[in-house]
Amino acid sequence: MSNDSSSLFIQWLKKEVAPALGCTEPVAIAFTAAYAAKYLDQPCDKISGFISANLYKNAMGVTIPGTTVSGVNLAAAIGAFGGHPEKGLQTLEGITQHHVELAQALISLNSVNIDVQDTPDFIHLDLTVSAAEQTCRVVVKGSHTNVVEIYLNGEPQALPQPKNAAEKQRELSTFSLQEAFDFITTAPFEDIAFILEAGRLNSALSQEGKTKKYGLNINGTFSDAVNKGLMSNDLMSKVIINTVAASDARMGGAPVIAMSNFGSGNQGITATMPVVTVANHLNADEDTLARALALSHLTAISIHSRYTRLSALCAASTAAMGSAAGMAWLFTRNLNTINAAVINMVSDVTGMICDGASNSCAMKVSSVVSSAFKSVLMAMQDSCASANDGIVCNDVEQTINNLCRLVIKPMTHTDREIISIMVAK
């Protein structure tokens, strides 16, 4: 593999596999408000503006990290009073109850008014933070922390240029599962060792999720079922419990960092924990684990890069296709088995909707991780959904493209109905 090709995969991993504290949609709101507040000389006394409907869908109900509260207005106000925009997706690190109380007081004065708009960009935030006679308006588009406009007292401001700005602005080429497989098979360990941090962070989050009842405590339900003999204490149960524990904690507001994938902590968790659990079961060394994690995250990226960043499809399902690839590689090192596992998953979980980020996301994570493990077992027995079965084809790339076609075309109508139902509640 050429150095240019190898560099592409490293760039994708470093761009889309990143640490994040809490659900990234309320964090994006907090980040935007915090970014604006840093331009003001005094604490804010008013916040106004709008966010995109898709972002609202994923921000309205999920617990804000480090707190026990939720809500779009609260996310903005907490960010304005205590956020650290320089930390990006970790903006809310260090939030205290005092910041929550300041935010609640501002909201009680009806001084936080954020509307919802149907925008071309699925991620679009336009917030103005005021303090006495000063105002700062910040616009974020495209991704959760991508600031595209800043106005101080109505006057446009120059955008700070990030390091390696030219590289950040360049679109990265998409790639196939075959190319990702070839990369992780041949890459020097030192080039991909950084992906082990995903295993470390998400394993720590999983352990946190087992310490107390976060969210719906789905991992606790399954663990109790194992203890009572209602579920087997087998590898599949361990894969599900370890993954769901991290999702429970994340959606329940645990102040613990997750390693995200494509802007989502749940996607990062889903692409990571099944692979870590199987690797531990097989007593795999760090070199093996790094390759499996890189394949899992790259597969998830390859699929998600073909459809919109936010959509009506639960993206944990496509992240789990990544973990299916990683688990299949750990068991077999065989590309055909990997492809079959992904095809089986598309046949199984296509159409699982995203109805916003909430504690129930961990239920969806348990479903797709279960599907991933079952799909790998089938593939290892040379059992694969065929071209006679629904939208799948014998070719894995065409199968993925068919799935993404559904997301981009008919599921946009589904998305609008989901948002309409949620806004009306």
PDB file of C-alpha atoms in Angstrom, residues 81-324:
ATOM      1  CA  PHE A  81     -21.734  30.244  32.015  1.00  0.00           C
ATOM      2  CA  GLY A  82     -19.256  27.406  32.374  1.00  0.00           C
ATOM      3  CA  GLY A  83     -18.256  25.999  28.999  1.00  0.00           C
ATOM      4  CA  HIS A  84     -14.716  25.769  27.650  1.00  0.00           C
ATOM      5  CA  PRO A  85     -14.987  26.124  23.851  1.00  0.00           C
ATOM      6  CA  GLU A  86     -11.265  25.541  23.387  1.00  0.00           C
ATOM      7  CA  LYS A  87     -11.920  21.939  24.461  1.00  0.00           C
ATOM      8  CA  GLY A  88     -14.248  21.274  21.521  1.00  0.00           C
ATOM      9  CA  LEU A  89     -16.427  18.233  22.175  1.00  0.00           C
ATOM     10  CA  GLN A  90     -15.229  18.290  25.788  1.00  0.00           C
ATOM     11  CA  THR A  91     -16.622  21.807  26.268  1.00  0.00           C
ATOM     12  CA  LEU A  92     -18.604  20.845  29.376  1.00  0.00           C
ATOM     13  CA  GLU A  93     -15.707  19.273  31.245  1.00  0.00           C
ATOM     14  CA  GLY A  94     -15.661  20.685  34.783  1.00  0.00           C
ATOM     15  CA  ILE A  95     -19.287  21.877  34.838  1.00  0.00           C
ATOM     16  CA  THR A  96     -20.571  22.322  38.402  1.00  0.00           C
ATOM     17  CA  GLN A  97     -23.968  22.601  40.053  1.00  0.00           C
ATOM     18  CA  HIS A  98     -23.356  26.342  40.321  1.00  0.00           C
ATOM     19  CA  HIS A  99     -23.305  26.622  36.518  1.00  0.00           C
ATOM     20  CA  VAL A 100     -26.565  24.662  36.346  1.00  0.00           C
ATOM     21  CA  GLU A 101     -28.175  26.989  38.873  1.00  0.00           C
ATOM     22  CA  LEU A 102     -27.047  30.081  36.959  1.00  0.00           C
ATOM     23  CA  ALA A 103     -28.508  28.582  33.783  1.00  0.00           C
ATOM     24  CA  GLN A 104     -31.808  27.722  35.451  1.00  0.00           C
ATOM     25  CA  ALA A 105     -32.064  31.238  36.858  1.00  0.00           C
ATOM     26  CA  LEU A 106     -31.521  32.779  33.410  1.00  0.00           C
ATOM     27  CA  ILE A 107     -34.168  30.513  31.901  1.00  0.00           C
ATOM     28  CA  SER A 108     -36.635  31.402  34.670  1.00  0.00           C
ATOM     29  CA  LEU A 109     -36.380  35.020  33.475  1.00  0.00           C
ATOM     30  CA  ASN A 110     -37.414  33.900  29.965  1.00  0.00           C
ATOM     31  CA  SER A 111     -34.031  35.118  28.758  1.00  0.00           C
ATOM     32  CA  VAL A 112     -33.122  32.017  26.753  1.00  0.00           C
ATOM     33  CA  ASN A 113     -35.078  31.611  23.526  1.00  0.00           C
ATOM     34  CA  ILE A 114     -33.829  29.102  20.960  1.00  0.00           C
ATOM     35  CA  ASP A 115     -36.054  28.216  18.022  1.00  0.00           C
ATOM     36  CA  VAL A 116     -35.989  25.186  15.744  1.00  0.00           C
ATOM     37  CA  GLN A 117     -35.631  25.638  11.987  1.00  0.00           C
ATOM     38  CA  ASP A 118     -35.592  23.273   9.036  1.00  0.00           C
ATOM     39  CA  THR A 119     -32.192  24.018   7.495  1.00  0.00           C
ATOM     40  CA  PRO A 120     -30.268  22.545   4.542  1.00  0.00           C
ATOM     41  CA  ASP A 121     -27.417  21.622   6.901  1.00  0.00           C
ATOM     42  CA  PHE A 122     -28.356  18.874   9.320  1.00  0.00           C
ATOM     43  CA  ILE A 123     -26.008  20.459  11.866  1.00  0.00           C
ATOM     44  CA  HIS A 124     -26.673  24.197  11.983  1.00  0.00           C
ATOM     45  CA  LEU A 125     -26.543  26.447  15.052  1.00  0.00           C
ATOM     46  CA  ASP A 126     -26.970  30.228  15.055  1.00  0.00           C
ATOM     47  CA  LEU A 127     -26.822  31.621  18.602  1.00  0.00           C
ATOM     48  CA  THR A 128     -26.451  35.155  19.934  1.00  0.00           C
ATOM     49  CA  VAL A 129     -25.256  35.672  23.502  1.00  0.00           C
ATOM     50  CA  SER A 130     -25.788  39.100  25.085  1.00  0.00           C
ATOM     51  CA  ALA A 131     -24.267  40.812  28.126  1.00  0.00           C
ATOM     52  CA  ALA A 132     -25.410  44.357  28.940  1.00  0.00           C
ATOM     53  CA  GLU A 133     -24.756  46.321  25.713  1.00  0.00           C
ATOM     54  CA  GLN A 134     -22.608  43.671  24.070  1.00  0.00           C
ATOM     55  CA  THR A 135     -23.689  40.877  21.758  1.00  0.00           C
ATOM     56  CA  CYS A 136     -21.840  38.047  20.059  1.00  0.00           C
ATOM     57  CA  ARG A 137     -23.401  35.854  17.397  1.00  0.00           C
ATOM     58  CA  VAL A 138     -21.757  32.561  16.421  1.00  0.00           C
ATOM     59  CA  VAL A 139     -22.783  30.275  13.564  1.00  0.00           C
ATOM     60  CA  VAL A 140     -21.752  26.614  13.501  1.00  0.00           C
ATOM     61  CA  LYS A 141     -22.411  24.404  10.460  1.00  0.00           C
ATOM     62  CA  GLY A 142     -21.512  21.027   9.015  1.00  0.00           C
ATOM     63  CA  SER A 143     -20.044  19.463  12.140  1.00  0.00           C
ATOM     64  CA  HIS A 144     -20.543  19.984  15.848  1.00  0.00           C
ATOM     65  CA  THR A 145     -17.730  22.486  16.441  1.00  0.00           C
ATOM     66  CA  ASN A 146     -17.187  23.970  12.968  1.00  0.00           C
ATOM     67  CA  VAL A 147     -17.491  27.742  13.514  1.00  0.00           C
ATOM     68  CA  VAL A 148     -18.174  29.486  10.198  1.00  0.00           C
ATOM     69  CA  GLU A 149     -19.279  33.005  11.270  1.00  0.00           C
ATOM     70  CA  ILE A 150     -18.671  35.312  14.250  1.00  0.00           C
ATOM     71  CA  TYR A 151     -20.256  38.741  14.799  1.00  0.00           C
ATOM     72  CA  LEU A 152     -19.363  41.023  17.717  1.00  0.00           C
ATOM     73  CA  ASN A 153     -21.940  43.776  18.213  1.00  0.00           C
ATOM     74  CA  GLY A 154     -23.110  43.095  14.670  1.00  0.00           C
ATOM     75  CA  GLU A 155     -19.652  43.395  13.123  1.00  0.00           C
ATOM     76  CA  PRO A 156     -18.149  40.314  11.430  1.00  0.00           C
ATOM     77  CA  GLN A 157     -14.977  39.008  13.031  1.00  0.00           C
ATOM     78  CA  ALA A 158     -12.089  37.116  11.477  1.00  0.00           C
ATOM     79  CA  LEU A 159     -12.259  33.394  12.113  1.00  0.00           C
ATOM     80  CA  PRO A 160      -9.318  32.003  14.076  1.00  0.00           C
ATOM     81  CA  GLN A 161      -7.332  29.721  11.790  1.00  0.00           C
ATOM     82  CA  PRO A 162      -6.826  26.266  13.315  1.00  0.00           C
ATOM     83  CA  LYS A 163      -3.533  24.449  13.056  1.00  0.00           C
ATOM     84  CA  ASN A 164      -3.191  22.591   9.767  1.00  0.00           C
ATOM     85  CA  ALA A 165      -6.153  24.590   8.440  1.00  0.00           C
ATOM     86  CA  ALA A 166      -5.612  23.569   4.825  1.00  0.00           C
ATOM     87  CA  GLU A 167      -5.696  19.887   5.733  1.00  0.00           C
ATOM     88  CA  LYS A 168      -8.817  20.320   7.899  1.00  0.00           C
ATOM     89  CA  GLN A 169     -10.696  21.955   5.041  1.00  0.00           C
ATOM     90  CA  ARG A 170      -9.754  19.302   2.483  1.00  0.00           C
ATOM     91  CA  GLU A 171     -12.374  16.661   1.749  1.00  0.00           C
ATOM     92  CA  LEU A 172     -11.102  13.158   2.349  1.00  0.00           C
ATOM     93  CA  SER A 173     -11.775  10.463  -0.232  1.00  0.00           C
ATOM     94  CA  THR A 174     -14.154   7.659   0.646  1.00  0.00           C
ATOM     95  CA  PHE A 175     -12.870   4.104   0.628  1.00  0.00           C
ATOM     96  CA  SER A 176     -14.017   0.492   0.460  1.00  0.00           C
ATOM     97  CA  LEU A 177     -13.921  -2.227   3.110  1.00  0.00           C
ATOM     98  CA  GLN A 178     -11.316  -4.042   0.994  1.00  0.00           C
ATOM     99  CA  GLU A 179      -9.049  -0.987   1.169  1.00  0.00           C
ATOM    100  CA  ALA A 180      -9.551  -0.650   4.924  1.00  0.00           C
ATOM    101  CA  PHE A 181      -8.749  -4.362   5.332  1.00  0.00           C
ATOM    102  CA  ASP A 182      -5.591  -4.022   3.270  1.00  0.00           C
ATOM    103  CA  PHE A 183      -4.513  -1.032   5.348  1.00  0.00           C
ATOM    104  CA  ILE A 184      -4.947  -2.593   8.783  1.00  0.00           C
ATOM    105  CA  THR A 185      -3.257  -5.775   7.578  1.00  0.00           C
ATOM    106  CA  THR A 186      -0.079  -4.030   6.427  1.00  0.00           C
ATOM    107  CA  ALA A 187       0.199  -0.843   8.515  1.00  0.00           C
ATOM    108  CA  PRO A 188       3.098  -0.694  10.984  1.00  0.00           C
ATOM    109  CA  PHE A 189       1.826  -1.004  14.559  1.00  0.00           C
ATOM    110  CA  GLU A 190       3.344   2.332  15.549  1.00  0.00           C
ATOM    111  CA  ASP A 191       1.231   4.073  12.892  1.00  0.00           C
ATOM    112  CA  ILE A 192      -2.064   2.832  14.342  1.00  0.00           C
ATOM    113  CA  ALA A 193      -1.220   2.398  18.027  1.00  0.00           C
ATOM    114  CA  PHE A 194      -3.066   5.645  18.801  1.00  0.00           C
ATOM    115  CA  ILE A 195      -6.414   3.886  18.189  1.00  0.00           C
ATOM    116  CA  LEU A 196      -5.847   1.917  21.416  1.00  0.00           C
ATOM    117  CA  GLU A 197      -6.933   5.086  23.224  1.00  0.00           C
ATOM    118  CA  ALA A 198     -10.465   4.360  21.979  1.00  0.00           C
ATOM    119  CA  GLY A 199     -10.350   1.071  23.852  1.00  0.00           C
ATOM    120  CA  ARG A 200      -8.990   2.685  26.993  1.00  0.00           C
ATOM    121  CA  LEU A 201     -11.491   5.543  27.121  1.00  0.00           C
ATOM    122  CA  ASN A 202     -14.577   3.537  26.228  1.00  0.00           C
ATOM    123  CA  SER A 203     -13.604   0.700  28.576  1.00  0.00           C
ATOM    124  CA  ALA A 204     -13.346   3.238  31.407  1.00  0.00           C
ATOM    125  CA  LEU A 205     -16.778   4.586  30.453  1.00  0.00           C
ATOM    126  CA  SER A 206     -18.142   1.035  30.456  1.00  0.00           C
ATOM    127  CA  GLN A 207     -16.770   0.455  33.943  1.00  0.00           C
ATOM    128  CA  GLU A 208     -18.382   3.707  35.093  1.00  0.00           C
ATOM    129  CA  GLY A 209     -21.706   2.534  33.692  1.00  0.00           C
ATOM    130  CA  LYS A 210     -21.529  -0.552  35.901  1.00  0.00           C
ATOM    131  CA  THR A 211     -20.966   1.416  39.100  1.00  0.00           C
ATOM    132  CA  LYS A 212     -24.467   2.876  39.429  1.00  0.00           C
ATOM    133  CA  LYS A 213     -27.790   3.212  37.660  1.00  0.00           C
ATOM    134  CA  TYR A 214     -27.284   5.572  34.739  1.00  0.00           C
ATOM    135  CA  GLY A 215     -30.176   6.169  32.364  1.00  0.00           C
ATOM    136  CA  LEU A 216     -32.309   3.051  31.978  1.00  0.00           C
ATOM    137  CA  ASN A 217     -29.533   0.892  33.480  1.00  0.00           C
ATOM    138  CA  ILE A 218     -29.918  -1.658  30.703  1.00  0.00           C
ATOM    139  CA  ASN A 219     -26.542  -3.227  31.458  1.00  0.00           C
ATOM    140  CA  GLY A 220     -27.698  -3.729  35.038  1.00  0.00           C
ATOM    141  CA  THR A 221     -30.862  -5.435  33.804  1.00  0.00           C
ATOM    142  CA  PHE A 222     -28.840  -7.848  31.681  1.00  0.00           C
ATOM    143  CA  SER A 223     -26.291  -8.500  34.440  1.00  0.00           C
ATOM    144  CA  ASP A 224     -29.101  -9.280  36.861  1.00  0.00           C
ATOM    145  CA  ALA A 225     -30.606 -11.642  34.284  1.00  0.00           C
ATOM    146  CA  VAL A 226     -27.254 -13.437  34.007  1.00  0.00           C
ATOM    147  CA  ASN A 227     -27.031 -13.764  37.790  1.00  0.00           C
ATOM    148  CA  LYS A 228     -30.547 -15.239  37.898  1.00  0.00           C
ATOM    149  CA  GLY A 229     -29.837 -17.689  35.111  1.00  0.00           C
ATOM    150  CA  LEU A 230     -32.191 -15.955  32.679  1.00  0.00           C
ATOM    151  CA  MET A 231     -29.299 -15.162  30.326  1.00  0.00           C
ATOM    152  CA  SER A 232     -26.107 -17.102  29.728  1.00  0.00           C
ATOM    153  CA  ASN A 233     -22.810 -15.753  30.993  1.00  0.00           C
ATOM    154  CA  ASP A 234     -21.278 -16.269  27.549  1.00  0.00           C
ATOM    155  CA  LEU A 235     -19.226 -14.119  25.204  1.00  0.00           C
ATOM    156  CA  MET A 236     -22.259 -12.662  23.467  1.00  0.00           C
ATOM    157  CA  SER A 237     -23.716 -11.509  26.804  1.00  0.00           C
ATOM    158  CA  LYS A 238     -20.379  -9.968  27.780  1.00  0.00           C
ATOM    159  CA  VAL A 239     -20.184  -8.126  24.449  1.00  0.00           C
ATOM    160  CA  ILE A 240     -23.668  -6.694  24.936  1.00  0.00           C
ATOM    161  CA  ILE A 241     -23.273  -5.809  28.632  1.00  0.00           C
ATOM    162  CA  ASN A 242     -19.850  -4.177  28.254  1.00  0.00           C
ATOM    163  CA  THR A 243     -21.039  -2.070  25.315  1.00  0.00           C
ATOM    164  CA  VAL A 244     -24.388  -1.085  26.789  1.00  0.00           C
ATOM    165  CA  ALA A 245     -22.804  -0.113  30.121  1.00  0.00           C
ATOM    166  CA  ALA A 246     -20.812   2.579  28.329  1.00  0.00           C
ATOM    167  CA  SER A 247     -23.921   3.773  26.476  1.00  0.00           C
ATOM    168  CA  ASP A 248     -25.972   3.846  29.702  1.00  0.00           C
ATOM    169  CA  ALA A 249     -23.327   6.035  31.321  1.00  0.00           C
ATOM    170  CA  ARG A 250     -22.970   8.346  28.353  1.00  0.00           C
ATOM    171  CA  MET A 251     -26.683   8.919  27.854  1.00  0.00           C
ATOM    172  CA  GLY A 252     -27.237   9.173  31.614  1.00  0.00           C
ATOM    173  CA  GLY A 253     -24.897  12.164  31.972  1.00  0.00           C
ATOM    174  CA  ALA A 254     -21.758  10.523  33.395  1.00  0.00           C
ATOM    175  CA  PRO A 255     -18.895  13.049  33.467  1.00  0.00           C
ATOM    176  CA  VAL A 256     -16.584  10.558  31.743  1.00  0.00           C
ATOM    177  CA  ILE A 257     -15.091  11.013  28.281  1.00  0.00           C
ATOM    178  CA  ALA A 258     -16.060   8.703  25.406  1.00  0.00           C
ATOM    179  CA  MET A 259     -14.109   8.120  22.221  1.00  0.00           C
ATOM    180  CA  SER A 260     -16.550   9.070  19.476  1.00  0.00           C
ATOM    181  CA  ASN A 261     -16.877   8.012  15.857  1.00  0.00           C
ATOM    182  CA  PHE A 262     -18.235  10.376  13.206  1.00  0.00           C
ATOM    183  CA  GLY A 263     -19.287  12.916  15.834  1.00  0.00           C
ATOM    184  CA  SER A 264     -21.148  10.458  18.077  1.00  0.00           C
ATOM    185  CA  GLY A 265     -20.094   8.902  21.359  1.00  0.00           C
ATOM    186  CA  ASN A 266     -22.577   6.059  20.977  1.00  0.00           C
ATOM    187  CA  GLN A 267     -21.146   5.259  17.570  1.00  0.00           C
ATOM    188  CA  GLY A 268     -17.648   5.273  19.027  1.00  0.00           C
ATOM    189  CA  ILE A 269     -18.721   3.035  21.901  1.00  0.00           C
ATOM    190  CA  THR A 270     -20.474   0.631  19.525  1.00  0.00           C
ATOM    191  CA  ALA A 271     -17.456   0.433  17.224  1.00  0.00           C
ATOM    192  CA  THR A 272     -15.109  -0.127  20.171  1.00  0.00           C
ATOM    193  CA  MET A 273     -16.457  -2.223  23.033  1.00  0.00           C
ATOM    194  CA  PRO A 274     -17.506  -5.397  21.168  1.00  0.00           C
ATOM    195  CA  VAL A 275     -14.024  -5.551  19.628  1.00  0.00           C
ATOM    196  CA  VAL A 276     -12.299  -4.966  22.983  1.00  0.00           C
ATOM    197  CA  THR A 277     -14.431  -7.655  24.642  1.00  0.00           C
ATOM    198  CA  VAL A 278     -13.709 -10.262  21.959  1.00  0.00           C
ATOM    199  CA  ALA A 279     -10.003  -9.346  21.937  1.00  0.00           C
ATOM    200  CA  ASN A 280      -9.852  -9.861  25.712  1.00  0.00           C
ATOM    201  CA  HIS A 281     -11.630 -13.205  25.322  1.00  0.00           C
ATOM    202  CA  LEU A 282      -9.016 -14.273  22.784  1.00  0.00           C
ATOM    203  CA  ASN A 283      -6.107 -12.890  24.885  1.00  0.00           C
ATOM    204  CA  ALA A 284      -5.103 -10.727  21.912  1.00  0.00           C
ATOM    205  CA  ASP A 285      -2.004  -8.545  22.211  1.00  0.00           C
ATOM    206  CA  GLU A 286      -1.988  -4.776  21.625  1.00  0.00           C
ATOM    207  CA  ASP A 287      -0.895  -5.093  18.002  1.00  0.00           C
ATOM    208  CA  THR A 288      -3.881  -7.347  17.234  1.00  0.00           C
ATOM    209  CA  LEU A 289      -6.316  -5.171  19.157  1.00  0.00           C
ATOM    210  CA  ALA A 290      -5.107  -2.021  17.396  1.00  0.00           C
ATOM    211  CA  ARG A 291      -5.670  -3.573  13.962  1.00  0.00           C
ATOM    212  CA  ALA A 292      -9.134  -4.823  14.905  1.00  0.00           C
ATOM    213  CA  LEU A 293     -10.139  -1.450  16.354  1.00  0.00           C
ATOM    214  CA  ALA A 294      -8.779   0.380  13.313  1.00  0.00           C
ATOM    215  CA  LEU A 295     -10.793  -1.891  10.996  1.00  0.00           C
ATOM    216  CA  SER A 296     -13.942  -1.445  13.080  1.00  0.00           C
ATOM    217  CA  HIS A 297     -13.711   2.335  13.166  1.00  0.00           C
ATOM    218  CA  LEU A 298     -12.714   2.580   9.502  1.00  0.00           C
ATOM    219  CA  THR A 299     -15.617   0.352   8.453  1.00  0.00           C
ATOM    220  CA  ALA A 300     -18.024   2.542  10.436  1.00  0.00           C
ATOM    221  CA  ILE A 301     -16.479   5.632   8.805  1.00  0.00           C
ATOM    222  CA  SER A 302     -16.612   4.114   5.325  1.00  0.00           C
ATOM    223  CA  ILE A 303     -20.333   3.450   5.684  1.00  0.00           C
ATOM    224  CA  HIS A 304     -21.325   6.683   7.429  1.00  0.00           C
ATOM    225  CA  SER A 305     -19.329   8.850   5.031  1.00  0.00           C
ATOM    226  CA  ARG A 306     -21.766   7.775   2.292  1.00  0.00           C
ATOM    227  CA  TYR A 307     -24.808   9.328   3.979  1.00  0.00           C
ATOM    228  CA  THR A 308     -25.615  12.419   6.033  1.00  0.00           C
ATOM    229  CA  ARG A 309     -24.036  13.058   9.435  1.00  0.00           C
ATOM    230  CA  LEU A 310     -27.480  13.144  11.089  1.00  0.00           C
ATOM    231  CA  SER A 311     -30.457  11.254   9.684  1.00  0.00           C
ATOM    232  CA  ALA A 312     -33.502   9.113  10.432  1.00  0.00           C
ATOM    233  CA  LEU A 313     -31.295   6.025  10.609  1.00  0.00           C
ATOM    234  CA  CYS A 314     -29.927   5.011  13.995  1.00  0.00           C
ATOM    235  CA  ALA A 315     -26.223   5.337  13.245  1.00  0.00           C
ATOM    236  CA  ALA A 316     -25.335   2.934  16.028  1.00  0.00           C
ATOM    237  CA  SER A 317     -26.440   0.302  13.499  1.00  0.00           C
ATOM    238  CA  THR A 318     -23.757   1.290  10.991  1.00  0.00           C
ATOM    239  CA  ALA A 319     -21.191   1.638  13.793  1.00  0.00           C
ATOM    240  CA  ALA A 320     -22.081  -1.933  14.797  1.00  0.00           C
ATOM    241  CA  MET A 321     -21.333  -3.008  11.231  1.00  0.00           C
ATOM    242  CA  GLY A 322     -17.866  -1.701  12.010  1.00  0.00           C
ATOM    243  CA  SER A 323     -17.643  -3.803  15.164  1.00  0.00           C
ATOM    244  CA  ALA A 324     -18.895  -6.813  13.194  1.00  0.00           C
TER     245      ALA A 324
END
